[in-house]
Every structure is written in C-alpha cells, then in structure tokens.
Amino acid sequence: MTASEYGEERVRSGEQAGATYRLVDSLPDLIDADEYAGHPEGRLVRLRLTWSAEGVEILGDAFRPDLLERLLEGLGPDEIEQMMCG
C-alpha cells in the first residue's frame, strides 16, 4: 500500500482528523522489545519532545498505534510521519 492509498483509506474510514499521514521507512524506537512482558495490557505510550528553531517535534511509540494516532491528531499537526511495522 502506498502512502497516498493509506492516507485515502484513513479519510474514507473517518480516522483522519486533518493531519496528512506520510509513510516513512524508519523512525527511532522508543519502546524496547524487553518491555512488552511488563505491560501485558498494552497501554505503554512513550513520547519524546524535541524543541528547535524549526519548532517542536514529537516522536511517539506505543503498543497500540490507534491510541498514539488519536493523541497526535489531537495536537493538530499538519503532517504525521508514520512507519508501517509488523
């Protein structure tokens, strides 16, 4: 699935709240595989905020991508970079 097709599917399904999704090849992992056993309910979300002259960058990682997507969309960005995993 291309990034464009993925974004169109999100719009059709009503999942997108104004942000454009762009698929990228890689993003840094904020959650290590060793942490899965300690969070069997799957509620771990980790964020890293970086501030620079260009603005604020929010990098997120979560066991449940839908939770992270809702959180990021609620902040009102123009674009969200997302990595397909699995």
XYZ file of C-alpha atoms in Angstrom:
86
model
C 0.000 0.000 0.000
C 1.406 3.390 -0.921
C 1.395 6.354 1.449
C -1.249 8.024 -0.711
C -3.506 4.950 -0.660
C -3.005 4.642 3.085
C -3.998 8.277 3.629
C -7.034 7.942 1.361
C -8.173 4.866 3.288
C -7.879 6.780 6.581
C -10.059 9.580 5.171
C -12.690 7.114 3.888
C -12.810 5.333 7.232
C -13.151 8.624 9.138
C -9.920 8.070 11.060
C -8.072 11.156 9.905
C -8.629 14.420 11.773
C -6.990 16.935 9.464
C -3.414 15.693 9.544
C -1.731 14.309 6.460
C -0.078 10.950 7.049
C 3.239 10.278 5.356
C 4.755 6.813 5.475
C 8.489 6.740 6.181
C 10.990 3.892 6.054
C 12.105 4.215 9.658
C 11.613 6.079 12.914
C 13.559 5.612 16.158
C 12.143 3.025 18.565
C 11.242 4.417 21.959
C 9.998 1.086 23.331
C 12.324 -1.885 23.620
C 11.055 -5.414 22.969
C 12.080 -6.348 26.537
C 9.339 -4.036 27.860
C 6.456 -5.998 26.324
C 6.301 -8.537 29.155
C 5.992 -5.767 31.743
C 2.937 -4.267 30.027
C 0.608 -7.166 29.147
C -2.374 -4.804 28.904
C -0.636 -2.971 26.040
C -1.067 0.529 27.447
C 2.509 1.763 27.241
C 2.955 5.002 25.280
C 6.273 6.799 25.173
C 6.839 10.313 23.791
C 9.978 12.326 23.120
C 9.670 16.088 22.627
C 12.420 17.995 20.846
C 12.391 21.775 20.526
C 14.418 23.703 17.957
C 14.266 26.881 15.873
C 12.090 24.979 13.377
C 9.508 24.146 16.057
C 8.578 21.197 18.232
C 8.998 17.596 17.102
C 7.031 14.900 18.882
C 8.201 11.339 18.423
C 5.899 8.671 19.778
C 5.881 4.921 20.169
C 3.066 2.788 21.538
C 1.887 -0.780 21.762
C -1.468 0.389 20.392
C -0.950 2.625 17.329
C -4.567 3.847 17.352
C -4.049 5.409 20.786
C -0.891 7.209 19.662
C -2.572 8.390 16.438
C -5.504 9.894 18.372
C -3.097 11.617 20.749
C -1.000 13.106 17.941
C -4.024 14.104 15.842
C -5.448 15.917 18.872
C -2.413 18.201 18.838
C -3.429 19.464 15.388
C -0.321 18.875 13.262
C -0.333 19.393 9.512
C 1.575 16.146 8.961
C 2.241 12.943 10.858
C 5.041 10.640 9.779
C 4.244 7.003 10.331
C 6.213 3.815 9.874
C 4.411 0.630 8.906
C 5.637 -2.199 11.083
C 4.952 -5.861 11.523
